[in-house]
Amino acid sequence: MLPSPRSTTALLQCVAGIGALTAMDALVKWLAQSNAVEVVTLGRYASGAAIALMVWQIQRRPSIGVGTMKLHFLRGFLITITALSFFYAIDNLPLAEALTIAFVAPLLVPPLARLVLHERMRRQALLAGLIGFAGVLISVQGAPDGGDARMLAGAAALFAAVTYAATAVLLRSLAATNGATALTLLGRLIPLLLLRPVALLHPLPDSTSLVGFAALGLIGNIGMQLLARAYASLEAQMGAVMEFTALPWAALFGFFIFGDAVRVQTWAGAAVILVAVLIAARPEADLKPADPQSSP
């Protein structure tokens, strides 16, 4: 039995959205070579808010759920600290390595979704999450030892994973009553509001960086639009497993942009992750043993 067309479309949207956001992470790493991480974060959300506002206007101002504004502000706060933590991590670690640490997030989503959204913890979501994380463990084997200098960056990536899992659950909750355009807009405006003081503490970036910030906004908005549409049809724990597809994306971007060597272990881990993705995409009935007493 194959996944339904709607499920397949949602999964493809999820993979494409993750690819776009991974490309954004690579651009963040490049911009952080000449700008402070908090400046890059502010630039990312300033440009993102401008683009999201234009899209909102073009689409005739889709309604925003006023009754869910508290959840929107909580999501915006979590997005802000997630971005600051993760951008710090990718500034100090190879892109693929930072992402592998952050991959604990999908394992946290099912229990959080159960607690907050009362989603039943699907067997294949848990199985796929464990297999996917095993793929991550395979991918980091043989990585060079960075010593104590990388400990803080690793801790930042781990912290970002926890807060990201919380935002994924909130996104699933809000997607049921808010459209992708409204979710994207508020997911940019609220972090921009919180990050405004950064502009007073740093000089104006150069023109190249400003162009890069504009690109961050465009790529980030495309990624979030895709994810918001995907999460409207996927359970949070199912969509979370798809986050593992960021590893091969990160390996490719790291190789072509930063010259990071793509180790054999990385591709072996990616192959295991692909198995996890296929398991997540299968309907739950496919994984249940046949009932010998049921009629054909």
mmCIF file of C-alpha atoms in Angstrom:
data_model
loop_
_atom_site.group_PDB
_atom_site.id
_atom_site.type_symbol
_atom_site.label_atom_id
_atom_site.label_comp_id
_atom_site.label_asym_id
_atom_site.label_seq_id
_atom_site.Cartn_x
_atom_site.Cartn_y
_atom_site.Cartn_z
ATOM 1 C CA MET A 1 0.000 0.000 0.000
ATOM 2 C CA LEU A 2 1.463 3.353 -1.073
ATOM 3 C CA PRO A 3 1.097 6.642 0.829
ATOM 4 C CA SER A 4 -1.899 8.744 -0.253
ATOM 5 C CA PRO A 5 -1.270 11.556 -2.784
ATOM 6 C CA ARG A 6 -1.967 14.128 -0.074
ATOM 7 C CA SER A 7 0.513 12.485 2.284
ATOM 8 C CA THR A 8 3.116 12.212 -0.467
ATOM 9 C CA THR A 9 2.709 15.904 -1.332
ATOM 10 C CA ALA A 10 3.069 16.891 2.312
ATOM 11 C CA LEU A 11 6.209 14.781 2.707
ATOM 12 C CA LEU A 12 7.754 16.288 -0.443
ATOM 13 C CA GLN A 13 6.912 19.788 0.798
ATOM 14 C CA CYS A 14 8.562 18.930 4.094
ATOM 15 C CA VAL A 15 11.773 17.672 2.440
ATOM 16 C CA ALA A 16 11.925 20.719 0.137
ATOM 17 C CA GLY A 17 11.318 23.074 3.063
ATOM 18 C CA ILE A 18 14.089 21.443 5.075
ATOM 19 C CA GLY A 19 16.410 21.723 2.074
ATOM 20 C CA ALA A 20 15.675 25.437 1.775
ATOM 21 C CA LEU A 21 16.283 26.018 5.480
ATOM 22 C CA THR A 22 19.550 24.061 5.304
ATOM 23 C CA ALA A 23 20.648 26.300 2.424
ATOM 24 C CA MET A 24 19.788 29.241 4.659
ATOM 25 C CA ASP A 25 21.957 27.759 7.437
ATOM 26 C CA ALA A 26 24.861 27.502 5.003
ATOM 27 C CA LEU A 27 24.409 31.159 4.068
ATOM 28 C CA VAL A 28 24.279 32.077 7.766
ATOM 29 C CA LYS A 29 27.600 30.308 8.315
ATOM 30 C CA TRP A 30 29.126 32.239 5.412
ATOM 31 C CA LEU A 31 27.790 35.608 6.640
ATOM 32 C CA ALA A 32 28.958 34.901 10.212
ATOM 33 C CA GLN A 33 32.548 34.913 8.951
ATOM 34 C CA SER A 34 32.319 38.711 8.673
ATOM 35 C CA ASN A 35 29.435 39.592 11.013
ATOM 36 C CA ALA A 36 28.481 38.865 14.618
ATOM 37 C CA VAL A 37 26.012 35.998 14.992
ATOM 38 C CA GLU A 38 23.359 38.235 16.559
ATOM 39 C CA VAL A 39 23.658 40.681 13.637
ATOM 40 C CA VAL A 40 23.175 37.844 11.155
ATOM 41 C CA THR A 41 20.153 36.667 13.151
ATOM 42 C CA LEU A 42 18.646 40.163 13.134
ATOM 43 C CA GLY A 43 19.298 40.511 9.399
ATOM 44 C CA ARG A 44 17.689 37.156 8.749
ATOM 45 C CA TYR A 45 14.448 38.131 10.484
ATOM 46 C CA ALA A 46 14.397 41.749 9.252
ATOM 47 C CA SER A 47 14.501 40.652 5.624
ATOM 48 C CA GLY A 48 12.219 37.719 6.340
ATOM 49 C CA ALA A 49 9.634 39.984 7.957
ATOM 50 C CA ALA A 50 9.714 42.381 4.985
ATOM 51 C CA ILE A 51 9.152 39.577 2.489
ATOM 52 C CA ALA A 52 6.489 37.886 4.620
ATOM 53 C CA LEU A 53 4.659 41.210 4.974
ATOM 54 C CA MET A 54 4.650 41.694 1.186
ATOM 55 C CA VAL A 55 3.283 38.175 0.685
ATOM 56 C CA TRP A 56 0.621 38.840 3.306
ATOM 57 C CA GLN A 57 -0.421 42.035 1.496
ATOM 58 C CA ILE A 58 -0.441 40.342 -1.926
ATOM 59 C CA GLN A 59 -2.661 37.574 -0.563
ATOM 60 C CA ARG A 60 -5.141 40.209 0.670
ATOM 61 C CA ARG A 61 -4.160 40.040 4.310
ATOM 62 C CA PRO A 62 -5.219 36.555 5.400
ATOM 63 C CA SER A 63 -6.704 36.605 8.877
ATOM 64 C CA ILE A 64 -4.523 36.010 11.895
ATOM 65 C CA GLY A 65 -5.972 34.057 14.784
ATOM 66 C CA VAL A 66 -6.156 36.743 17.478
ATOM 67 C CA GLY A 67 -7.216 34.159 20.028
ATOM 68 C CA THR A 68 -3.905 32.312 19.550
ATOM 69 C CA MET A 69 -1.593 35.340 19.894
ATOM 70 C CA LYS A 70 -0.148 34.082 23.169
ATOM 71 C CA LEU A 71 0.950 30.909 21.421
ATOM 72 C CA HIS A 72 2.333 32.993 18.541
ATOM 73 C CA PHE A 73 4.422 35.076 20.950
ATOM 74 C CA LEU A 74 5.655 31.944 22.704
ATOM 75 C CA ARG A 75 6.581 30.434 19.334
ATOM 76 C CA GLY A 76 8.309 33.690 18.326
ATOM 77 C CA PHE A 77 10.362 33.708 21.524
ATOM 78 C CA LEU A 78 11.368 30.074 21.028
ATOM 79 C CA ILE A 79 12.249 30.763 17.380
ATOM 80 C CA THR A 80 14.517 33.617 18.491
ATOM 81 C CA ILE A 81 16.522 31.682 21.063
ATOM 82 C CA THR A 82 16.655 28.655 18.757
ATOM 83 C CA ALA A 83 18.111 30.779 15.951
ATOM 84 C CA LEU A 84 20.678 32.495 18.177
ATOM 85 C CA SER A 85 21.824 29.191 19.666
ATOM 86 C CA PHE A 86 21.934 27.264 16.410
ATOM 87 C CA PHE A 87 23.574 30.050 14.411
ATOM 88 C CA TYR A 88 26.279 30.223 17.079
ATOM 89 C CA ALA A 89 26.758 26.475 16.740
ATOM 90 C CA ILE A 90 27.063 26.467 12.949
ATOM 91 C CA ASP A 91 29.472 29.410 13.135
ATOM 92 C CA ASN A 92 31.817 27.292 15.265
ATOM 93 C CA LEU A 93 31.193 23.777 13.922
ATOM 94 C CA PRO A 94 31.049 22.191 10.457
ATOM 95 C CA LEU A 95 27.498 22.498 9.155
ATOM 96 C CA ALA A 96 26.820 18.753 9.051
ATOM 97 C CA GLU A 97 28.232 18.277 12.561
ATOM 98 C CA ALA A 98 26.022 20.982 14.058
ATOM 99 C CA LEU A 99 22.989 19.478 12.372
ATOM 100 C CA THR A 100 23.751 15.976 13.638
ATOM 101 C CA ILE A 101 23.802 17.234 17.227
ATOM 102 C CA ALA A 102 20.519 19.047 16.634
ATOM 103 C CA PHE A 103 18.946 15.834 15.366
ATOM 104 C CA VAL A 104 17.918 14.892 18.883
ATOM 105 C CA ALA A 105 14.962 17.241 18.256
ATOM 106 C CA PRO A 106 12.841 14.689 16.351
ATOM 107 C CA LEU A 107 13.166 12.261 19.258
ATOM 108 C CA LEU A 108 11.720 14.918 21.574
ATOM 109 C CA VAL A 109 8.732 15.780 19.385
ATOM 110 C CA PRO A 110 6.590 12.621 19.877
ATOM 111 C CA PRO A 111 6.424 12.909 23.698
ATOM 112 C CA LEU A 112 5.915 16.683 23.438
ATOM 113 C CA ALA A 113 3.152 16.190 20.866
ATOM 114 C CA ARG A 114 1.568 13.635 23.154
ATOM 115 C CA LEU A 115 1.750 16.036 26.112
ATOM 116 C CA VAL A 116 0.627 19.222 24.336
ATOM 117 C CA LEU A 117 -1.466 18.059 21.373
ATOM 118 C CA HIS A 118 -2.632 14.700 22.788
ATOM 119 C CA GLU A 119 -1.365 12.953 19.662
ATOM 120 C CA ARG A 120 -1.093 9.210 19.932
ATOM 121 C CA MET A 121 2.564 8.187 19.759
ATOM 122 C CA ARG A 122 2.594 6.253 16.494
ATOM 123 C CA ARG A 123 4.694 3.113 16.439
ATOM 124 C CA GLN A 124 6.317 3.897 13.096
ATOM 125 C CA ALA A 125 7.141 7.466 14.164
ATOM 126 C CA LEU A 126 9.058 6.179 17.178
ATOM 127 C CA LEU A 127 10.694 3.412 15.150
ATOM 128 C CA ALA A 128 11.666 5.816 12.361
ATOM 129 C CA GLY A 129 12.978 8.329 14.894
ATOM 130 C CA LEU A 130 15.227 5.733 16.510
ATOM 131 C CA ILE A 131 16.484 4.451 13.160
ATOM 132 C CA GLY A 132 17.093 7.992 11.976
ATOM 133 C CA PHE A 133 19.076 8.837 15.089
ATOM 134 C CA ALA A 134 21.096 5.645 14.590
ATOM 135 C CA GLY A 135 21.928 7.005 11.158
ATOM 136 C CA VAL A 136 23.121 10.217 12.774
ATOM 137 C CA LEU A 137 25.373 8.245 15.147
ATOM 138 C CA ILE A 138 26.867 6.407 12.182
ATOM 139 C CA SER A 139 27.492 9.671 10.361
ATOM 140 C CA VAL A 140 29.567 11.202 13.166
ATOM 141 C CA GLN A 141 31.915 8.225 13.512
ATOM 142 C CA GLY A 142 35.481 9.141 12.630
ATOM 143 C CA ALA A 143 34.920 12.896 12.976
ATOM 144 C CA PRO A 144 38.032 14.849 14.054
ATOM 145 C CA ASP A 145 38.345 15.686 17.749
ATOM 146 C CA GLY A 146 37.893 19.417 18.262
ATOM 147 C CA GLY A 147 38.743 19.414 21.970
ATOM 148 C CA ASP A 148 37.185 21.718 24.546
ATOM 149 C CA ALA A 149 36.839 24.578 22.045
ATOM 150 C CA ARG A 150 33.805 22.903 20.490
ATOM 151 C CA MET A 151 32.033 22.021 23.718
ATOM 152 C CA LEU A 152 30.150 25.309 24.001
ATOM 153 C CA ALA A 153 29.090 25.189 20.350
ATOM 154 C CA GLY A 154 27.932 21.596 20.820
ATOM 155 C CA ALA A 155 25.930 22.595 23.899
ATOM 156 C CA ALA A 156 24.353 25.443 21.923
ATOM 157 C CA ALA A 157 23.329 23.013 19.177
ATOM 158 C CA LEU A 158 21.814 20.664 21.766
ATOM 159 C CA PHE A 159 19.904 23.510 23.427
ATOM 160 C CA ALA A 160 18.641 24.622 20.007
ATOM 161 C CA ALA A 161 17.374 21.082 19.416
ATOM 162 C CA VAL A 162 15.238 21.211 22.552
ATOM 163 C CA THR A 163 13.714 24.595 21.729
ATOM 164 C CA TYR A 164 13.235 23.610 18.083
ATOM 165 C CA ALA A 165 11.235 20.546 19.120
ATOM 166 C CA ALA A 166 8.950 22.838 21.108
ATOM 167 C CA THR A 167 8.461 25.150 18.108
ATOM 168 C CA ALA A 168 7.615 22.143 15.905
ATOM 169 C CA VAL A 169 4.827 21.136 18.266
ATOM 170 C CA LEU A 170 3.529 24.725 18.448
ATOM 171 C CA LEU A 171 3.632 24.960 14.649
ATOM 172 C CA ARG A 172 1.457 21.862 14.346
ATOM 173 C CA SER A 173 -0.991 23.282 16.884
ATOM 174 C CA LEU A 174 -1.218 26.678 15.182
ATOM 175 C CA ALA A 175 -1.310 25.301 11.624
ATOM 176 C CA ALA A 176 -4.752 23.851 12.258
ATOM 177 C CA THR A 177 -6.297 27.333 12.652
ATOM 178 C CA ASN A 178 -3.769 29.658 10.978
ATOM 179 C CA GLY A 179 -2.714 29.686 7.350
ATOM 180 C CA ALA A 180 0.876 29.322 6.177
ATOM 181 C CA THR A 181 1.096 33.028 5.323
ATOM 182 C CA ALA A 182 0.056 34.174 8.804
ATOM 183 C CA LEU A 183 2.341 31.650 10.486
ATOM 184 C CA THR A 184 5.297 32.765 8.380
ATOM 185 C CA LEU A 185 4.602 36.457 8.989
ATOM 186 C CA LEU A 186 4.326 36.200 12.769
ATOM 187 C CA GLY A 187 7.294 33.822 12.862
ATOM 188 C CA ARG A 188 9.360 36.684 11.421
ATOM 189 C CA LEU A 189 7.833 39.786 13.024
ATOM 190 C CA ILE A 190 8.015 38.580 16.627
ATOM 191 C CA PRO A 191 11.733 37.590 16.508
ATOM 192 C CA LEU A 192 12.455 40.911 14.758
ATOM 193 C CA LEU A 193 10.740 42.741 17.610
ATOM 194 C CA LEU A 194 12.758 40.823 20.194
ATOM 195 C CA LEU A 195 16.067 41.379 18.348
ATOM 196 C CA ARG A 196 15.719 45.143 17.763
ATOM 197 C CA PRO A 197 18.220 46.113 20.504
ATOM 198 C CA VAL A 198 20.974 44.349 18.532
ATOM 199 C CA ALA A 199 20.855 47.139 15.939
ATOM 200 C CA LEU A 200 21.954 49.656 18.590
ATOM 201 C CA LEU A 201 25.024 47.669 19.588
ATOM 202 C CA HIS A 202 26.631 47.016 16.194
ATOM 203 C CA PRO A 203 27.614 49.124 13.162
ATOM 204 C CA LEU A 204 25.700 48.882 9.883
ATOM 205 C CA PRO A 205 26.851 45.816 7.867
ATOM 206 C CA ASP A 206 28.487 46.273 4.462
ATOM 207 C CA SER A 207 26.539 46.065 1.188
ATOM 208 C CA THR A 208 27.535 42.441 0.524
ATOM 209 C CA SER A 209 26.179 41.394 3.901
ATOM 210 C CA LEU A 210 22.955 43.322 3.320
ATOM 211 C CA VAL A 211 22.407 41.418 0.068
ATOM 212 C CA GLY A 212 23.105 38.207 1.962
ATOM 213 C CA PHE A 213 20.554 39.155 4.625
ATOM 214 C CA ALA A 214 17.949 39.742 1.904
ATOM 215 C CA ALA A 215 18.702 36.277 0.516
ATOM 216 C CA LEU A 216 18.307 34.803 4.008
ATOM 217 C CA GLY A 217 14.836 36.275 4.231
ATOM 218 C CA LEU A 218 13.779 34.957 0.840
ATOM 219 C CA ILE A 219 15.136 31.433 1.353
ATOM 220 C CA GLY A 220 13.851 31.255 4.929
ATOM 221 C CA ASN A 221 10.356 32.326 3.923
ATOM 222 C CA ILE A 222 10.212 29.757 1.133
ATOM 223 C CA GLY A 223 11.302 27.060 3.587
ATOM 224 C CA MET A 224 8.790 28.043 6.234
ATOM 225 C CA GLN A 225 5.940 28.330 3.722
ATOM 226 C CA LEU A 226 6.651 24.776 2.605
ATOM 227 C CA LEU A 227 6.905 23.465 6.168
ATOM 228 C CA ALA A 228 3.752 25.246 7.299
ATOM 229 C CA ARG A 229 1.814 23.696 4.408
ATOM 230 C CA ALA A 230 3.313 20.279 5.112
ATOM 231 C CA TYR A 231 2.543 20.403 8.837
ATOM 232 C CA ALA A 232 -1.096 21.229 8.106
ATOM 233 C CA SER A 233 -1.411 17.636 6.795
ATOM 234 C CA LEU A 234 1.210 15.810 8.862
ATOM 235 C CA GLU A 235 1.274 14.951 12.535
ATOM 236 C CA ALA A 236 4.101 16.752 14.311
ATOM 237 C CA GLN A 237 5.925 13.519 15.126
ATOM 238 C CA MET A 238 5.768 12.357 11.498
ATOM 239 C CA GLY A 239 7.044 15.647 10.131
ATOM 240 C CA ALA A 240 9.797 15.687 12.734
ATOM 241 C CA VAL A 241 11.302 12.471 11.399
ATOM 242 C CA MET A 242 11.709 14.187 8.036
ATOM 243 C CA GLU A 243 14.163 16.587 9.701
ATOM 244 C CA PHE A 244 16.786 13.866 9.295
ATOM 245 C CA THR A 245 16.874 14.635 5.567
ATOM 246 C CA ALA A 246 18.804 17.813 6.476
ATOM 247 C CA LEU A 247 21.962 15.712 6.885
ATOM 248 C CA PRO A 248 22.563 14.939 3.195
ATOM 249 C CA TRP A 249 21.558 18.528 2.389
ATOM 250 C CA ALA A 250 24.155 19.808 4.884
ATOM 251 C CA ALA A 251 26.828 17.469 3.543
ATOM 252 C CA LEU A 252 26.321 18.785 0.012
ATOM 253 C CA PHE A 253 26.261 22.457 1.011
ATOM 254 C CA GLY A 254 29.252 22.007 3.317
ATOM 255 C CA PHE A 255 31.268 20.383 0.554
ATOM 256 C CA PHE A 256 30.477 22.841 -2.230
ATOM 257 C CA ILE A 257 30.556 26.064 -0.166
ATOM 258 C CA PHE A 258 33.082 25.450 2.614
ATOM 259 C CA GLY A 259 35.094 22.554 1.211
ATOM 260 C CA ASP A 260 34.134 20.281 4.121
ATOM 261 C CA ALA A 261 35.097 16.724 3.288
ATOM 262 C CA VAL A 262 32.102 14.409 3.033
ATOM 263 C CA ARG A 263 33.158 11.284 4.897
ATOM 264 C CA VAL A 264 32.005 7.774 4.015
ATOM 265 C CA GLN A 265 30.324 7.581 7.409
ATOM 266 C CA THR A 266 28.188 10.583 6.516
ATOM 267 C CA TRP A 267 26.774 8.883 3.450
ATOM 268 C CA ALA A 268 26.292 5.596 5.330
ATOM 269 C CA GLY A 269 24.329 7.485 7.938
ATOM 270 C CA ALA A 270 22.319 9.202 5.204
ATOM 271 C CA ALA A 271 21.360 5.797 3.783
ATOM 272 C CA VAL A 272 20.046 4.709 7.191
ATOM 273 C CA ILE A 273 18.180 8.007 7.482
ATOM 274 C CA LEU A 274 16.542 7.317 4.128
ATOM 275 C CA VAL A 275 15.206 4.045 5.550
ATOM 276 C CA ALA A 276 13.746 6.007 8.474
ATOM 277 C CA VAL A 277 12.073 8.448 6.090
ATOM 278 C CA LEU A 278 10.490 5.602 4.105
ATOM 279 C CA ILE A 279 9.176 4.022 7.304
ATOM 280 C CA ALA A 280 7.705 7.355 8.389
ATOM 281 C CA ALA A 281 5.961 7.707 5.030
ATOM 282 C CA ARG A 282 4.210 4.334 5.222
ATOM 283 C CA PRO A 283 0.636 4.125 6.534
ATOM 284 C CA GLU A 284 0.501 2.616 9.997
ATOM 285 C CA ALA A 285 -1.576 -0.341 8.792
ATOM 286 C CA ASP A 286 1.362 -1.491 6.661
ATOM 287 C CA LEU A 287 3.434 -2.104 9.771
ATOM 288 C CA LYS A 288 0.855 -4.180 11.630
ATOM 289 C CA PRO A 289 1.040 -7.971 11.467
ATOM 290 C CA ALA A 290 -1.792 -9.605 9.558
ATOM 291 C CA ASP A 291 -4.650 -10.989 11.583
ATOM 292 C CA PRO A 292 -4.947 -14.692 10.707
ATOM 293 C CA GLN A 293 -8.638 -14.660 11.626
ATOM 294 C CA SER A 294 -9.528 -11.703 9.392
ATOM 295 C CA SER A 295 -11.297 -12.375 6.135
ATOM 296 C CA PRO A 296 -9.444 -11.650 2.852
#
